[in-house]
mmCIF file of C-alpha atoms in Angstrom:
data_model
loop_
_atom_site.group_PDB
_atom_site.id
_atom_site.type_symbol
_atom_site.label_atom_id
_atom_site.label_comp_id
_atom_site.label_asym_id
_atom_site.label_seq_id
_atom_site.Cartn_x
_atom_site.Cartn_y
_atom_site.Cartn_z
ATOM 1 C CA UNK P 168 106.606 42.336 -124.415
ATOM 2 C CA UNK P 169 103.770 39.803 -124.366
ATOM 3 C CA UNK P 170 104.711 36.363 -122.903
ATOM 4 C CA UNK P 171 104.116 33.434 -125.288
ATOM 5 C CA UNK P 172 102.126 30.413 -124.202
ATOM 6 C CA UNK P 173 105.278 28.095 -124.724
ATOM 7 C CA UNK P 174 107.234 30.205 -121.994
ATOM 8 C CA UNK P 175 104.246 29.867 -119.537
ATOM 9 C CA UNK P 176 104.178 26.184 -120.138
ATOM 10 C CA UNK P 177 107.928 25.815 -119.465
ATOM 11 C CA UNK P 178 107.694 24.402 -115.879
ATOM 12 C CA UNK P 179 105.237 21.641 -116.884
ATOM 13 C CA UNK P 180 106.245 21.161 -120.678
ATOM 14 C CA UNK P 181 107.462 17.477 -120.076
ATOM 15 C CA UNK P 182 104.217 16.839 -118.184
ATOM 16 C CA UNK P 183 102.196 18.460 -121.028
ATOM 17 C CA UNK P 184 103.799 16.244 -123.537
ATOM 18 C CA UNK P 185 103.329 13.043 -121.669
ATOM 19 C CA UNK P 186 99.657 14.215 -121.021
ATOM 20 C CA UNK P 187 99.180 14.216 -124.848
ATOM 21 C CA UNK P 188 100.173 10.529 -124.943
ATOM 22 C CA UNK P 189 97.882 9.641 -122.004
ATOM 23 C CA UNK P 190 94.969 11.598 -123.334
ATOM 24 C CA UNK P 191 95.136 9.925 -126.607
ATOM 25 C CA UNK P 192 95.050 6.623 -124.915
ATOM 26 C CA UNK P 193 92.286 7.439 -122.624
ATOM 27 C CA UNK P 194 90.062 7.799 -125.890
ATOM 28 C CA UNK P 195 91.037 4.539 -127.610
ATOM 29 C CA UNK P 196 88.417 2.189 -128.655
ATOM 30 C CA UNK P 197 87.957 -0.904 -130.730
ATOM 31 C CA UNK P 198 85.094 0.619 -132.714
ATOM 32 C CA UNK P 199 86.689 1.909 -135.938
ATOM 33 C CA UNK P 200 84.334 4.757 -136.574
ATOM 34 C CA UNK P 201 84.681 6.100 -133.043
ATOM 35 C CA UNK P 202 88.404 5.813 -133.074
ATOM 36 C CA UNK P 203 88.533 7.762 -136.385
ATOM 37 C CA UNK P 204 86.397 10.632 -135.005
ATOM 38 C CA UNK P 205 88.343 10.653 -131.721
ATOM 39 C CA UNK P 206 91.504 10.921 -133.766
ATOM 40 C CA UNK P 207 90.251 13.812 -135.681
ATOM 41 C CA UNK P 208 89.400 15.463 -132.474
ATOM 42 C CA UNK P 209 92.697 14.943 -131.037
ATOM 43 C CA UNK P 210 94.550 16.347 -134.271
ATOM 44 C CA UNK P 211 92.545 19.468 -134.114
ATOM 45 C CA UNK P 212 93.106 20.404 -130.279
ATOM 46 C CA UNK P 213 93.340 23.975 -129.293
ATOM 47 C CA UNK P 214 95.815 25.483 -126.975
ATOM 48 C CA UNK P 215 94.990 23.031 -124.159
ATOM 49 C CA UNK P 216 94.671 25.786 -121.591
ATOM 50 C CA UNK P 217 92.717 23.707 -119.240
ATOM 51 C CA UNK P 218 95.059 20.779 -118.727
ATOM 52 C CA UNK P 219 97.644 23.659 -118.164
ATOM 53 C CA UNK P 220 95.698 25.076 -115.447
ATOM 54 C CA UNK P 221 95.426 21.534 -113.908
ATOM 55 C CA UNK P 222 99.093 21.050 -114.075
ATOM 56 C CA UNK P 223 100.274 24.489 -112.793
ATOM 57 C CA UNK P 224 97.575 24.298 -110.017
ATOM 58 C CA UNK P 225 99.162 20.823 -109.067
ATOM 59 C CA UNK P 226 102.649 22.273 -109.051
ATOM 60 C CA UNK P 227 101.616 25.246 -106.848
ATOM 61 C CA UNK P 228 99.961 23.095 -104.289
ATOM 62 C CA UNK P 229 102.361 20.108 -104.148
ATOM 63 C CA UNK P 230 104.085 17.357 -106.189
ATOM 64 C CA UNK P 231 102.668 16.415 -109.589
ATOM 65 C CA UNK P 232 101.814 12.810 -109.776
ATOM 66 C CA UNK P 233 99.843 10.197 -111.860
ATOM 67 C CA UNK P 234 96.496 11.398 -110.355
ATOM 68 C CA UNK P 235 97.311 14.946 -111.738
ATOM 69 C CA UNK P 236 97.586 13.219 -115.341
ATOM 70 C CA UNK P 237 94.196 11.430 -114.738
ATOM 71 C CA UNK P 238 92.605 14.713 -113.494
ATOM 72 C CA UNK P 239 93.860 16.580 -116.469
ATOM 73 C CA UNK P 240 92.463 13.940 -118.929
ATOM 74 C CA UNK P 241 89.139 13.860 -117.083
ATOM 75 C CA UNK P 242 88.661 17.701 -117.536
ATOM 76 C CA UNK P 243 89.733 17.352 -121.140
ATOM 77 C CA UNK P 244 87.380 14.493 -121.876
ATOM 78 C CA UNK P 245 84.501 16.518 -120.176
ATOM 79 C CA UNK P 246 85.332 19.607 -122.037
ATOM 80 C CA UNK P 247 85.753 18.068 -125.380
ATOM 81 C CA UNK P 248 82.383 16.239 -124.817
ATOM 82 C CA UNK P 249 80.641 19.560 -124.005
ATOM 83 C CA UNK P 250 82.293 21.317 -127.293
ATOM 84 C CA UNK P 251 81.000 18.232 -129.405
ATOM 85 C CA UNK P 252 77.380 18.553 -127.856
ATOM 86 C CA UNK P 253 77.402 22.321 -128.083
ATOM 87 C CA UNK P 254 78.015 22.362 -131.871
ATOM 88 C CA UNK P 255 74.951 20.052 -132.166
ATOM 89 C CA UNK P 256 72.910 22.463 -130.095
ATOM 90 C CA UNK P 257 74.190 25.447 -131.912
ATOM 91 C CA UNK P 258 73.964 23.851 -135.418
ATOM 92 C CA UNK P 259 77.801 24.992 -135.809
ATOM 93 C CA UNK P 260 79.539 23.491 -138.697
ATOM 94 C CA UNK P 261 82.961 24.784 -137.865
ATOM 95 C CA UNK P 262 85.118 24.301 -134.615
ATOM 96 C CA UNK P 263 88.520 26.172 -134.542
ATOM 97 C CA UNK P 264 88.583 26.756 -138.255
ATOM 98 C CA UNK P 265 88.026 22.960 -138.998
ATOM 99 C CA UNK P 266 84.696 21.105 -139.680
ATOM 100 C CA UNK P 267 82.986 20.104 -136.507
ATOM 101 C CA UNK P 268 82.065 16.516 -135.772
ATOM 102 C CA UNK P 269 78.460 17.144 -136.448
ATOM 103 C CA UNK P 270 79.221 18.673 -139.881
ATOM 104 C CA UNK P 271 81.240 15.690 -140.898
ATOM 105 C CA UNK P 272 79.385 12.696 -139.235
ATOM 106 C CA UNK P 273 75.952 14.253 -138.670
ATOM 107 C CA UNK P 274 74.205 14.988 -135.388
ATOM 108 C CA UNK P 275 73.249 11.610 -134.121
ATOM 109 C CA UNK P 276 76.964 10.413 -134.187
ATOM 110 C CA UNK P 277 78.112 13.562 -132.768
ATOM 111 C CA UNK P 278 75.849 13.132 -129.759
ATOM 112 C CA UNK P 279 76.988 9.552 -129.195
ATOM 113 C CA UNK P 280 80.599 10.598 -129.439
ATOM 114 C CA UNK P 281 80.091 13.304 -126.881
ATOM 115 C CA UNK P 282 78.321 10.720 -124.522
ATOM 116 C CA UNK P 283 81.223 8.281 -125.180
ATOM 117 C CA UNK P 284 83.960 10.853 -124.014
ATOM 118 C CA UNK P 285 81.865 11.751 -120.799
ATOM 119 C CA UNK P 286 81.610 8.064 -119.989
ATOM 120 C CA UNK P 287 85.405 7.645 -120.666
ATOM 121 C CA UNK P 288 86.113 10.442 -118.189
ATOM 122 C CA UNK P 289 83.788 8.919 -115.520
ATOM 123 C CA UNK P 290 85.393 5.388 -115.895
ATOM 124 C CA UNK P 291 89.055 6.688 -115.805
ATOM 125 C CA UNK P 292 88.129 8.164 -112.448
ATOM 126 C CA UNK P 293 86.093 4.958 -110.977
ATOM 127 C CA UNK P 294 88.867 2.560 -112.185
ATOM 128 C CA UNK P 295 91.403 4.426 -110.180
ATOM 129 C CA UNK P 296 89.163 5.535 -107.136
ATOM 130 C CA UNK P 297 89.652 9.265 -108.012
ATOM 131 C CA UNK P 298 86.294 10.203 -106.275
ATOM 132 C CA UNK P 299 87.572 13.472 -105.071
ATOM 133 C CA UNK P 300 88.308 14.386 -108.695
ATOM 134 C CA UNK P 301 85.093 12.941 -110.074
ATOM 135 C CA UNK P 302 83.072 14.868 -107.605
ATOM 136 C CA UNK P 303 84.792 18.256 -108.474
ATOM 137 C CA UNK P 304 84.007 17.556 -112.176
ATOM 138 C CA UNK P 305 80.672 16.307 -111.836
ATOM 139 C CA UNK P 306 79.656 19.351 -110.179
ATOM 140 C CA UNK P 307 81.206 21.496 -112.959
ATOM 141 C CA UNK P 308 79.059 19.608 -115.494
ATOM 142 C CA UNK P 309 75.790 20.356 -113.659
ATOM 143 C CA UNK P 310 76.771 24.022 -113.280
ATOM 144 C CA UNK P 311 77.624 24.417 -116.939
ATOM 145 C CA UNK P 312 74.262 22.829 -118.089
ATOM 146 C CA UNK P 313 72.473 25.153 -115.681
ATOM 147 C CA UNK P 314 74.228 28.171 -116.799
ATOM 148 C CA UNK P 315 73.573 27.652 -120.522
ATOM 149 C CA UNK P 316 69.948 26.959 -119.691
ATOM 150 C CA UNK P 317 69.566 30.091 -117.626
ATOM 151 C CA UNK P 318 71.137 32.157 -120.474
ATOM 152 C CA UNK P 319 68.620 30.654 -122.999
ATOM 153 C CA UNK P 320 65.787 31.366 -120.446
ATOM 154 C CA UNK P 321 66.762 35.080 -120.053
ATOM 155 C CA UNK P 322 67.553 35.641 -123.749
ATOM 156 C CA UNK P 323 63.863 35.185 -124.655
ATOM 157 C CA UNK P 324 62.777 38.243 -122.585
ATOM 158 C CA UNK P 325 65.916 40.318 -122.473
ATOM 159 C CA UNK P 326 65.413 40.944 -118.838
ATOM 160 C CA UNK P 327 68.759 39.786 -117.377
ATOM 161 C CA UNK P 328 70.300 41.760 -114.626
ATOM 162 C CA UNK P 329 73.846 42.334 -114.013
ATOM 163 C CA UNK P 330 73.478 40.006 -110.997
ATOM 164 C CA UNK P 331 72.077 37.206 -113.201
ATOM 165 C CA UNK P 332 74.655 37.760 -115.815
ATOM 166 C CA UNK P 333 77.367 37.061 -113.069
ATOM 167 C CA UNK P 334 75.682 33.954 -112.222
ATOM 168 C CA UNK P 335 75.303 32.824 -115.840
ATOM 169 C CA UNK P 336 79.037 33.365 -116.441
ATOM 170 C CA UNK P 337 80.171 31.852 -113.205
ATOM 171 C CA UNK P 338 78.170 28.455 -114.029
ATOM 172 C CA UNK P 339 78.811 28.636 -117.827
ATOM 173 C CA UNK P 340 82.409 29.399 -117.927
ATOM 174 C CA UNK P 341 84.073 29.965 -114.478
ATOM 175 C CA UNK P 342 82.961 26.585 -113.003
ATOM 176 C CA UNK P 343 85.024 24.710 -115.669
ATOM 177 C CA UNK P 344 88.215 26.697 -114.937
ATOM 178 C CA UNK P 345 87.499 26.445 -111.104
ATOM 179 C CA UNK P 346 87.268 22.805 -111.358
ATOM 180 C CA UNK P 347 90.785 22.638 -113.307
ATOM 181 C CA UNK P 348 92.313 24.302 -110.429
ATOM 182 C CA UNK P 349 90.549 22.282 -107.690
ATOM 183 C CA UNK P 350 91.453 19.125 -109.436
ATOM 184 C CA UNK P 351 95.012 20.124 -109.836
ATOM 185 C CA UNK P 352 95.164 21.012 -106.002
ATOM 186 C CA UNK P 353 93.254 17.889 -104.991
ATOM 187 C CA UNK P 354 95.441 15.450 -107.128
ATOM 188 C CA UNK P 355 98.396 16.289 -104.991
ATOM 189 C CA UNK P 356 96.418 15.750 -101.757
ATOM 190 C CA UNK P 357 96.262 19.267 -100.744
ATOM 191 C CA UNK P 358 94.177 20.332 -97.711
ATOM 192 C CA UNK P 359 90.413 21.140 -98.135
ATOM 193 C CA UNK P 360 91.232 24.761 -97.507
ATOM 194 C CA UNK P 361 93.915 24.882 -100.021
ATOM 195 C CA UNK P 362 91.769 22.983 -102.692
ATOM 196 C CA UNK P 363 88.850 25.559 -101.882
ATOM 197 C CA UNK P 364 91.203 28.597 -102.323
ATOM 198 C CA UNK P 365 92.570 27.246 -105.487
ATOM 199 C CA UNK P 366 88.948 26.730 -106.711
ATOM 200 C CA UNK P 367 88.346 30.392 -105.844
ATOM 201 C CA UNK P 368 91.333 31.643 -107.907
ATOM 202 C CA UNK P 369 90.081 29.619 -110.956
ATOM 203 C CA UNK P 370 86.511 31.129 -110.606
ATOM 204 C CA UNK P 371 87.861 34.634 -110.600
ATOM 205 C CA UNK P 372 90.028 33.712 -113.704
ATOM 206 C CA UNK P 373 86.918 32.121 -115.265
ATOM 207 C CA UNK P 374 84.897 35.464 -114.770
ATOM 208 C CA UNK P 375 87.657 37.678 -116.231
ATOM 209 C CA UNK P 376 88.075 35.243 -119.162
ATOM 210 C CA UNK P 377 84.431 35.353 -120.096
ATOM 211 C CA UNK P 378 84.157 39.076 -119.777
ATOM 212 C CA UNK P 379 86.994 39.380 -122.299
ATOM 213 C CA UNK P 380 85.104 37.120 -124.528
ATOM 214 C CA UNK P 381 82.210 39.518 -124.281
ATOM 215 C CA UNK P 382 84.366 42.257 -125.473
ATOM 216 C CA UNK P 383 85.322 40.637 -128.741
ATOM 217 C CA UNK P 384 81.790 41.086 -129.724
ATOM 218 C CA UNK P 385 82.247 44.927 -129.751
ATOM 219 C CA UNK P 386 85.780 45.277 -131.154
ATOM 220 C CA UNK P 387 88.324 47.703 -129.624
ATOM 221 C CA UNK P 388 91.672 48.737 -130.807
ATOM 222 C CA UNK P 389 93.170 45.580 -129.004
ATOM 223 C CA UNK P 390 90.983 43.162 -130.443
ATOM 224 C CA UNK P 391 90.023 43.889 -134.018
ATOM 225 C CA UNK P 392 86.761 44.150 -135.758
ATOM 226 C CA UNK P 393 83.435 43.691 -133.956
ATOM 227 C CA UNK P 394 81.534 40.654 -134.615
ATOM 228 C CA UNK P 395 78.222 41.250 -133.125
ATOM 229 C CA UNK P 396 77.634 37.267 -132.703
ATOM 230 C CA UNK P 397 76.219 37.653 -129.170
ATOM 231 C CA UNK P 398 73.931 40.474 -130.148
ATOM 232 C CA UNK P 399 72.567 38.388 -133.095
ATOM 233 C CA UNK P 400 72.100 35.537 -130.652
ATOM 234 C CA UNK P 401 70.228 37.863 -128.361
ATOM 235 C CA UNK P 402 72.832 37.211 -125.477
ATOM 236 C CA UNK P 403 72.829 40.035 -122.811
ATOM 237 C CA UNK P 404 76.417 40.508 -122.016
ATOM 238 C CA UNK P 405 78.222 43.003 -119.610
ATOM 239 C CA UNK P 406 78.725 45.852 -121.989
ATOM 240 C CA UNK P 407 75.193 46.018 -123.209
ATOM 241 C CA UNK P 408 73.758 45.588 -119.659
ATOM 242 C CA UNK P 409 75.709 48.484 -118.439
ATOM 243 C CA UNK P 410 74.755 50.545 -121.400
ATOM 244 C CA UNK P 411 71.150 49.906 -120.839
ATOM 245 C CA UNK P 412 71.506 50.825 -117.180
ATOM 246 C CA UNK P 413 72.758 54.142 -118.277
ATOM 247 C CA UNK P 414 69.785 54.891 -120.786
ATOM 248 C CA UNK P 415 66.513 56.585 -120.692
ATOM 249 C CA UNK P 416 63.368 54.597 -120.789
ATOM 250 C CA UNK P 417 62.846 55.356 -124.589
ATOM 251 C CA UNK P 418 66.413 54.405 -125.585
ATOM 252 C CA UNK P 419 66.151 50.909 -123.816
ATOM 253 C CA UNK P 420 63.009 50.288 -125.529
ATOM 254 C CA UNK P 421 64.416 51.198 -128.840
ATOM 255 C CA UNK P 422 67.605 49.024 -128.413
ATOM 256 C CA UNK P 423 65.817 46.020 -127.102
ATOM 257 C CA UNK P 424 63.384 46.135 -130.007
ATOM 258 C CA UNK P 425 66.401 46.333 -132.385
ATOM 259 C CA UNK P 426 67.828 43.076 -130.687
ATOM 260 C CA UNK P 427 64.627 41.240 -130.452
ATOM 261 C CA UNK P 428 63.082 42.043 -133.926
ATOM 262 C CA UNK P 429 66.052 42.289 -136.504
ATOM 263 C CA UNK P 430 69.432 41.523 -134.586
ATOM 264 C CA UNK P 431 70.601 39.447 -137.715
ATOM 265 C CA UNK P 432 70.662 42.723 -139.821
ATOM 266 C CA UNK P 433 74.153 44.444 -140.000
ATOM 267 C CA UNK P 434 72.821 47.987 -139.901
ATOM 268 C CA UNK P 435 71.005 47.222 -136.610
ATOM 269 C CA UNK P 436 73.986 45.179 -135.036
ATOM 270 C CA UNK P 437 76.130 48.298 -135.809
ATOM 271 C CA UNK P 438 73.625 50.574 -134.201
ATOM 272 C CA UNK P 439 73.625 48.527 -131.076
ATOM 273 C CA UNK P 440 77.468 48.410 -130.911
ATOM 274 C CA UNK P 441 77.527 52.160 -131.265
ATOM 275 C CA UNK P 442 75.142 52.749 -128.522
ATOM 276 C CA UNK P 443 77.071 50.459 -126.045
ATOM 277 C CA UNK P 444 80.295 52.243 -126.924
ATOM 278 C CA UNK P 445 78.668 55.855 -126.416
ATOM 279 C CA UNK P 446 77.306 54.765 -123.075
ATOM 280 C CA UNK P 447 80.723 53.592 -121.682
ATOM 281 C CA UNK P 448 79.799 49.839 -121.910
ATOM 282 C CA UNK P 449 83.123 48.674 -123.060
ATOM 283 C CA UNK P 450 85.000 50.741 -120.335
ATOM 284 C CA UNK P 451 82.892 49.505 -117.662
ATOM 285 C CA UNK P 452 83.361 45.783 -118.660
ATOM 286 C CA UNK P 453 87.223 46.223 -118.817
ATOM 287 C CA UNK P 454 87.171 47.753 -115.501
ATOM 288 C CA UNK P 455 85.198 44.792 -114.038
ATOM 289 C CA UNK P 456 87.426 42.204 -115.887
ATOM 290 C CA UNK P 457 90.489 43.767 -114.434
ATOM 291 C CA UNK P 458 88.990 43.729 -110.910
ATOM 292 C CA UNK P 459 88.399 39.911 -111.373
ATOM 293 C CA UNK P 460 91.871 39.494 -112.580
ATOM 294 C CA UNK P 461 93.356 41.462 -109.621
ATOM 295 C CA UNK P 462 91.219 39.333 -107.119
ATOM 296 C CA UNK P 463 92.613 36.166 -108.769
ATOM 297 C CA UNK P 464 96.257 37.216 -108.475
ATOM 298 C CA UNK P 465 95.741 38.368 -104.937
ATOM 299 C CA UNK P 466 94.434 34.697 -104.073
ATOM 300 C CA UNK P 467 97.194 33.205 -105.896
ATOM 301 C CA UNK P 468 99.931 35.177 -104.024
ATOM 302 C CA UNK P 469 98.864 33.652 -100.824
ATOM 303 C CA UNK P 470 100.626 30.447 -102.007
ATOM 304 C CA UNK P 471 104.453 30.109 -101.719
ATOM 305 C CA UNK P 472 106.347 31.653 -104.520
ATOM 306 C CA UNK P 473 107.324 29.053 -107.194
ATOM 307 C CA UNK P 474 108.138 28.704 -110.973
ATOM 308 C CA UNK P 475 104.477 27.239 -111.151
ATOM 309 C CA UNK P 476 102.974 30.100 -109.499
ATOM 310 C CA UNK P 477 104.810 32.479 -111.606
ATOM 311 C CA UNK P 478 103.600 30.688 -114.662
ATOM 312 C CA UNK P 479 100.095 30.574 -113.396
ATOM 313 C CA UNK P 480 100.252 34.179 -112.751
ATOM 314 C CA UNK P 481 101.410 34.803 -116.494
ATOM 315 C CA UNK P 482 98.679 32.562 -117.556
ATOM 316 C CA UNK P 483 96.005 34.527 -116.108
ATOM 317 C CA UNK P 484 97.393 37.662 -117.629
ATOM 318 C CA UNK P 485 97.489 35.757 -121.087
ATOM 319 C CA UNK P 486 93.782 34.990 -120.830
ATOM 320 C CA UNK P 487 92.858 38.600 -120.499
ATOM 321 C CA UNK P 488 95.378 39.763 -123.226
ATOM 322 C CA UNK P 489 94.451 37.321 -125.801
ATOM 323 C CA UNK P 490 93.455 38.720 -129.302
ATOM 324 C CA UNK P 491 91.282 35.804 -130.174
#
């Protein structure tokens, strides 16, 4: 039977509730328009997986304190800012089934709101001398930006290798989950070694998480209908990379041409998906995802057993078993 997110949160349920209030407070402003927009963002929050990683990592490493709450707020402010900016870059009008900030208030305001959220995170750290947490999160911001730009650069030529793919997802996705786990450990004054180890754990989880996302594009019996969004956006994901590596020169040329010239046509998307499945691309990606998952669990189990560690282990399982 699948574990519910509510059960995973149980050891830090009180802290997560308190965090919501503190997070709202961290976004308070006297500018009415800005306050209205940040309230809209808070009301439409997602599963809050990242703060959960922070609190559970802190619990595994020591005793949760005020610095942990600030670290979780810093992560969430950064993450929210990046989502607001992403929607502008992608010209996306929906986020989690609701209108995006740029759809309701236009691009100029959305960019400024993202800047405000980022600066609130920076100030929150500086006002409390949380330089260790700020260093971790600033590094993640740099990595996320580099990962996005590397992916865009490679999408133009469709020349990405599996090695480059891993570097893209390490920077783009895994760096943020890594920083959640490092912030949690660092907020409870863990040793440098323990913080680094918790970061390695987070990075492995992030890699597995992104590969799971890649699989959604192709659809399996676990995750419903294929979407083909990555194919339309010319993103070279792991199932496709593996399928191309198992192909003849002619097959490669044909598939790349389909993606380059007319990836927005449903018939061509369906042909690419069928090709990837026939070449074992999904099976290979699932195998790699499970390897990252197991590596993460092996690292986590070097920490003493506790209710926090058990929940963190369940959270990792949740991220690769999710259906959306």
